[in-house]
Amino acid sequence: MLCDNIRRETDGKLSFAGQSVCALADRYGTPLYLMDEDRIRQNCRMYLSAFREHFGDGALPLYAGKAAAFRQMYRIMAEEGMGVDAVSPGEIATALSAGFPAERIYYHGDGKTDADIAFALDRGVGCFIVDNGNELVALNEAAAERGVKQKILLRITPGIDPHTYKAINTGAVDVKFGVPVETGQAMEFVRAALGMKQLSLAGLHCHVGSMVFDEDVFLRTAELMAGFMAEVRDELGVVFEELNLGGGYGVRYVDADPAADIPARIGEVAARLRTLFGENDLPLPRFLMEPGRSIVADAGMTVYTVCSVKRIPGYKSYVITDGGMTDNPRYCLYGAAYTVLHASRHGGLRAIFDLAGRCCESGDIIQPAISLPAGTTRGDRIAVCTTGAYNYAMASNYNRFPRPPVVMLRGGESYLAVRRETVEDVLALDL
Ligand SMILES: *Cc1c(COP(=O)(O)O)cnc(C)c1O
């Protein structure tokens, strides 16, 4: 199986985190997001122990909340001792309402409004990751009004194309995030930040992309950032305390995807950084990363009920579910691949179907050309694997469909972390 929390039992039924997928669908209804809490905690511990081993006690993995943000997730992150990265007042508010400590929140975003800045300052978020010069000035002024000195990192664009999808490539020179090194603008950005009286510049951040498997990408990124930090020391006489290399480690969506050995990759990055900082006669900075997908993706599964099966002879066949692009827009957005499994049957004759949703768009496909039992029929349950990241987080009310609940699975038990939205919830804003 794709991941060891997915099993086909001897009776042909699918189980996830040791529990029957069909029984969970009966109990909570569909469409349904399942999340394996034990797996989330295991993934956090993998990062925490690799960081401790290779970088020492100060190093901190920050969970990128955008991958899946709801209260219970932040409670888990707090319990595990993770930091978090947040990209909006909504994510910050969710984290704080779960009791997550403000000082372990790093606040991102390339378009922070005055209200956003005020919100985050007033709640004492530990660190702003400043994306650009406009934000620098606005943040400095807002901090001055409050008489506070705010810790910041600067987002630098190292100019690395990780050869992944264009839509999720964020490290190249001409992306909308950060300030590029290549054009000389990054040095000016650092100079400007050092001149801001209310800001305390702790170091640099970069994020080169997502679904990175190429072992070289983080090593090249580390080289570029270490080189730039040495230039900053030479030119401006400043030695940074923190280096944040962003997120991006890939996960397996289909059997053909490689498996990333993340602790080994972190070990390689640590070794390279030690060498580079040593050569430049600089102390190794406190090390941060921002894993999102690799913390939650393989902890997730989405379960649907089949509404109809449509066969168009000479063309194709569809399995149409009670979900769709409203709960998983990733295939529509960038052709993301998924493993799709029938939840109650495995053996027998198989056929190829497009797995579709029930939205009013012909492009509402969850996954094309998947193999399912030929006799798949209305009422059957279908599971889509590895949906823990960027599924619930990207869900919408398109066509006024209420969003599915999130059910957590822990030690053989299940509980609701986010209840199912109702039509009344959807209507609640209409005047
Ligand atoms: C998306 C993002 C992450 C998380 O990326 P993953 O691929 O989910 O690990 C981390 N940092 C920043 C700045 C991001 O934009």
XYZ file of N, CA and C in Angstrom, residues 42 79 84 95 121 123 156 160-161 175 219 230 236 250 307 355 363 376 411 420:
60
model
N 3.579 11.416 14.635
C 4.791 10.702 14.211
C 5.616 11.572 13.257
N 1.209 20.588 21.629
C 1.617 19.445 22.457
C 2.924 18.836 21.982
N 4.769 27.229 14.517
C 3.916 27.231 13.326
C 4.217 28.449 12.471
N -4.835 29.478 15.694
C -3.757 28.954 16.540
C -3.910 29.450 17.974
N 0.606 42.271 15.552
C 1.397 42.971 16.575
C 0.672 42.950 17.918
N -1.330 40.872 19.064
C -1.381 39.549 19.691
C -0.004 38.992 20.001
N 13.870 36.127 1.349
C 14.814 36.307 0.257
C 14.472 35.290 -0.832
N 16.242 29.838 -7.177
C 16.367 28.402 -7.459
C 15.026 27.879 -7.956
N 15.081 27.236 -9.115
C 13.889 26.634 -9.686
C 13.925 25.150 -9.344
N 9.409 35.304 -9.096
C 8.136 34.986 -8.449
C 7.652 36.187 -7.636
N 20.229 21.557 -0.748
C 21.672 21.790 -0.612
C 22.069 23.048 -1.376
N 27.210 35.495 4.169
C 28.618 35.916 4.253
C 28.796 37.280 3.585
N 27.842 44.650 5.342
C 27.115 45.435 6.344
C 27.559 45.136 7.772
N 8.608 16.580 -0.505
C 7.528 15.896 -1.211
C 6.989 14.700 -0.439
N -22.684 8.508 -6.261
C -24.056 8.927 -6.583
C -24.513 8.307 -7.898
N -12.972 9.856 -11.839
C -13.684 10.098 -10.591
C -14.090 11.568 -10.571
N -15.065 20.426 -15.642
C -13.719 20.198 -15.114
C -13.700 19.685 -13.687
N -18.689 -1.153 -9.814
C -18.891 -0.036 -8.878
C -20.253 0.612 -9.135
N -5.387 6.154 18.114
C -5.331 4.928 18.931
C -6.574 4.070 18.818
N -19.421 18.896 10.488
C -19.886 19.107 9.122
C -20.602 20.450 9.021
